Amino acid sequence: GAGVSQTPSNKVTEKGKYVELRCDPISGHTALYWYRQSLGQGPEFLIYFQGTGAADDSGLPNDRFFAVRPEGSVSTLKIQRTERGDSAVYLCASSEGTSGKNEQFFGPGTRLTVL
Amino acid sequence: GQSLEQPSEVTAVEGAIVQINCTYQTSGFYGLSWYQQHDGGAPTFLSYNALDGLEETGRFSSFLSRSDSYGYLLLQELQMKDSASYFCAVRDNGGFKTIFGAGTRLFVKA
């Protein structure tokens, strides 16, 4: 596609439920990132992939969060036993993964609301 | 620890010049980037500095001083559409992990 897409655009769930958020990066981009953004804050790094492997998952807040990118393209962020504090906009970005400037292209985000 | 400091808000008038500062403290440094985000939108890349000095891209310029762990974004000939949040971001190691500041909200007044 022309840009990074994310589905769903909005997700409302109840505390304790499991959710999956999907990201479809720009074709050919090897690096894929997940961020979480709360109102009035900057994107908070969660994890990034280089190809199929998680190159750095140091930003995942705890073991309820997990992400995969099995074929090196689409990625899924999975959150188990959701808590109200998980409510935020989850942003995905992709980049070529090779250049120094590492320009990241962001998707529109998934707004997650945990009731 | 890792931290980036930027002013929370800046207000300027249309046609003016505004500078948004960023100081960073990270375990490593592989470049300072700037992103723009309009309300309800996605962040978009503006500029990148890996070496000291000024980089110019149209009305936007970005400056870096690695010895001072400091950079700024300069916006010239401000337009109403420049009202947005601006984030500085640092690659803090040899990979692509990127840390963002909390953002500076720019209000451009007529």
Coordinates of C-alpha atoms in Angstrom, one line a residue:
Chain A
G1 CA 0.0 0.0 0.0
A2 CA 0.9 3.6 -0.1
G3 CA 1.4 4.1 3.6
V4 CA 1.3 2.3 6.9
S5 CA -2.1 1.0 7.8
Q6 CA -3.4 -0.1 11.2
T7 CA -6.5 -2.0 12.2
P8 CA -8.8 -1.5 13.9
S9 CA -8.8 2.3 14.2
N10 CA -10.7 2.1 17.4
K11 CA -11.0 -0.8 19.9
V12 CA -13.1 -0.7 23.1
T13 CA -12.7 -3.7 25.4
E14 CA -13.3 -4.6 29.0
K15 CA -10.7 -5.0 31.7
G16 CA -9.2 -8.4 31.6
K17 CA -9.9 -9.1 27.9
Y18 CA -7.3 -10.0 25.2
V19 CA -6.8 -7.7 22.2
E20 CA -4.8 -7.8 19.0
L21 CA -3.7 -4.8 17.1
R22 CA -2.5 -5.1 13.5
C23 CA 0.0 -3.1 11.5
D24 CA 0.6 -3.3 7.8
P25 CA 3.9 -1.5 7.0
I26 CA 5.1 0.1 3.8
S27 CA 6.1 -2.6 1.3
G28 CA 9.8 -3.3 1.4
H29 CA 10.4 -1.6 4.8
T30 CA 12.4 -4.0 6.9
A31 CA 12.1 -2.1 10.2
L32 CA 8.8 -1.9 12.1
Y33 CA 8.1 -0.2 15.3
W34 CA 5.3 -0.1 17.9
Y35 CA 4.8 2.9 20.1
R36 CA 2.1 3.9 22.7
Q37 CA 1.0 7.5 23.0
S38 CA -1.1 9.0 25.7
L39 CA -2.7 12.4 25.5
G40 CA -0.2 15.2 25.6
Q41 CA 2.8 12.9 25.5
G42 CA 5.3 11.8 22.9
P43 CA 5.3 8.3 21.4
E44 CA 6.6 5.8 24.0
F45 CA 8.8 3.1 22.4
L46 CA 7.6 -0.4 22.9
I47 CA 9.4 -2.7 20.4
Y48 CA 11.0 -2.8 17.0
F49 CA 11.5 -5.5 14.5
Q50 CA 14.3 -5.8 11.9
G51 CA 12.8 -8.4 9.5
T52 CA 11.0 -11.1 11.4
G53 CA 12.9 -10.8 14.6
A54 CA 12.3 -8.5 17.5
A55 CA 15.6 -6.5 17.6
D56 CA 14.7 -4.6 20.7
D57 CA 11.7 -5.2 23.0
S58 CA 13.0 -3.3 25.9
G59 CA 10.0 -0.9 25.9
L60 CA 7.3 -3.5 26.5
P61 CA 5.9 -2.7 29.9
N62 CA 5.4 -6.2 31.1
D63 CA 4.8 -9.8 30.0
R64 CA 1.2 -9.0 29.1
F65 CA 2.4 -7.4 26.0
F66 CA 3.8 -9.4 23.1
A67 CA 4.3 -8.6 19.4
V68 CA 5.1 -10.8 16.4
R69 CA 6.0 -10.3 12.8
P70 CA 6.2 -13.8 11.4
E71 CA 6.8 -13.1 7.7
G72 CA 8.7 -9.9 8.0
S73 CA 5.8 -7.7 6.9
V74 CA 2.5 -7.5 8.9
S75 CA 2.9 -7.2 12.6
T76 CA 0.5 -7.9 15.5
L77 CA 0.7 -6.4 19.0
K78 CA -1.0 -8.6 21.5
I79 CA -2.1 -7.5 24.9
Q80 CA -3.4 -10.0 27.5
R81 CA -5.5 -9.3 30.5
T82 CA -6.0 -5.7 29.6
E83 CA -6.0 -3.0 32.3
R84 CA -7.4 0.4 32.3
G85 CA -3.9 1.9 32.2
D86 CA -3.4 0.3 28.8
S87 CA -5.8 2.8 27.3
A88 CA -3.8 4.9 24.7
V89 CA -3.2 5.3 21.0
Y90 CA -1.0 2.5 19.7
L91 CA 1.1 3.7 16.8
C92 CA 3.0 1.6 14.3
A93 CA 5.7 2.9 12.1
S94 CA 8.0 1.5 9.5
S95 CA 11.3 2.5 7.9
E96 CA 13.8 1.2 5.4
G97 CA 15.9 0.1 8.2
T98 CA 19.2 0.9 6.5
S99 CA 19.7 4.7 6.3
G100 CA 21.3 6.8 8.9
K101 CA 18.3 9.2 9.2
N102 CA 16.0 6.3 9.7
E103 CA 12.9 8.2 8.6
Q104 CA 9.9 6.5 10.2
F105 CA 6.5 6.5 8.5
F106 CA 3.7 6.3 11.0
G107 CA 0.3 4.7 10.7
P108 CA -2.9 6.5 11.9
G109 CA -2.9 4.5 15.1
T110 CA -5.3 2.3 17.0
R111 CA -7.1 4.0 19.9
L112 CA -7.5 1.4 22.6
T113 CA -10.0 2.1 25.4
V114 CA -10.2 -0.4 28.3
L115 CA -13.3 0.0 30.4
Chain B
G1 CA 18.5 7.0 32.2
Q2 CA 17.2 8.3 28.9
S3 CA 15.4 11.7 28.7
L4 CA 14.7 14.4 26.3
E5 CA 13.6 17.8 27.5
Q6 CA 11.6 20.3 25.4
P7 CA 9.3 23.2 26.3
S8 CA 5.7 22.1 26.6
E9 CA 4.2 25.0 24.7
V10 CA 5.3 27.9 22.4
T11 CA 3.1 30.6 21.0
A12 CA 4.1 32.8 18.0
V13 CA 2.4 34.9 15.4
E14 CA 2.0 34.2 11.7
G15 CA 5.0 35.2 9.7
A16 CA 7.4 35.1 12.6
I17 CA 10.3 32.7 13.4
V18 CA 10.2 30.3 16.3
Q19 CA 12.8 28.0 17.8
I20 CA 12.0 24.8 19.7
N21 CA 14.8 23.5 21.9
C22 CA 15.6 20.0 22.8
T23 CA 18.2 18.7 25.3
Y24 CA 18.8 15.0 25.6
Q25 CA 20.4 12.6 28.0
T26 CA 20.7 9.1 26.5
S27 CA 23.0 6.1 26.9
G28 CA 24.2 6.5 23.3
F29 CA 23.5 8.8 20.4
Y30 CA 23.1 8.1 16.8
G31 CA 21.2 11.2 15.6
L32 CA 18.5 13.7 16.5
S33 CA 15.2 13.7 14.5
W34 CA 12.2 16.0 14.6
Y35 CA 8.6 15.0 13.9
Q36 CA 5.4 17.0 13.5
Q37 CA 2.0 15.8 14.7
H38 CA -1.3 17.6 14.1
D39 CA -4.1 16.9 16.5
G40 CA -5.6 13.5 15.7
G41 CA -2.9 12.8 13.1
A42 CA 0.1 10.6 12.9
P43 CA 3.7 12.0 13.5
T44 CA 5.5 12.9 10.3
F45 CA 9.2 13.2 9.8
L46 CA 10.7 16.7 9.4
S47 CA 14.5 16.5 9.8
Y48 CA 17.5 14.6 11.0
N49 CA 20.9 15.7 12.3
A50 CA 23.8 13.2 12.9
L51 CA 26.6 15.7 12.9
D52 CA 27.0 19.2 14.5
G53 CA 25.6 22.1 12.6
L54 CA 22.5 23.3 10.7
E55 CA 20.4 21.3 8.3
E56 CA 17.9 23.3 6.2
T57 CA 14.8 22.0 4.5
G58 CA 12.6 24.8 3.2
R59 CA 11.1 26.8 6.0
F60 CA 12.4 24.4 8.6
S61 CA 15.9 24.1 9.9
S62 CA 17.4 21.9 12.6
F63 CA 20.6 22.3 14.5
L64 CA 22.6 20.0 16.6
S65 CA 25.5 20.4 19.1
R66 CA 26.6 17.0 20.3
S67 CA 29.0 18.4 22.8
D68 CA 26.1 20.2 24.5
S69 CA 23.6 17.4 24.0
Y70 CA 21.3 20.0 22.5
G71 CA 19.4 20.6 19.3
Y72 CA 16.7 22.9 18.1
L73 CA 14.1 23.1 15.3
L74 CA 13.7 26.5 13.7
L75 CA 10.5 27.3 11.8
Q76 CA 10.5 30.4 9.6
E77 CA 7.6 32.3 8.0
L78 CA 5.2 30.7 10.3
Q79 CA 1.8 29.7 8.9
M80 CA -1.4 28.8 10.7
K81 CA -1.0 25.3 9.5
D82 CA 2.2 25.0 11.5
S83 CA 0.1 24.8 14.7
A84 CA 0.9 21.3 15.8
S85 CA 3.0 19.3 18.3
Y86 CA 6.7 18.9 17.6
F87 CA 8.8 16.1 18.9
C88 CA 12.5 15.6 19.1
A89 CA 13.7 12.0 19.0
V90 CA 17.0 10.3 19.5
R91 CA 18.3 7.0 18.3
D92 CA 20.2 5.9 21.4
N93 CA 22.1 2.9 20.2
G94 CA 23.5 1.2 17.1
G95 CA 20.1 -0.2 16.3
F96 CA 16.9 1.7 15.5
K97 CA 15.3 2.1 19.0
T98 CA 14.0 5.7 19.1
I99 CA 13.2 7.7 22.2
F100 CA 10.8 10.6 21.8
G101 CA 10.5 13.8 23.9
A102 CA 7.1 14.7 25.4
G103 CA 6.6 17.3 22.6
T104 CA 6.2 21.0 22.2
R105 CA 2.8 22.3 21.3
L106 CA 3.1 25.3 18.9
F107 CA 0.3 27.7 18.6
V108 CA 0.4 30.1 15.7
K109 CA -1.8 33.2 16.1
A110 CA -3.0 35.5 13.3

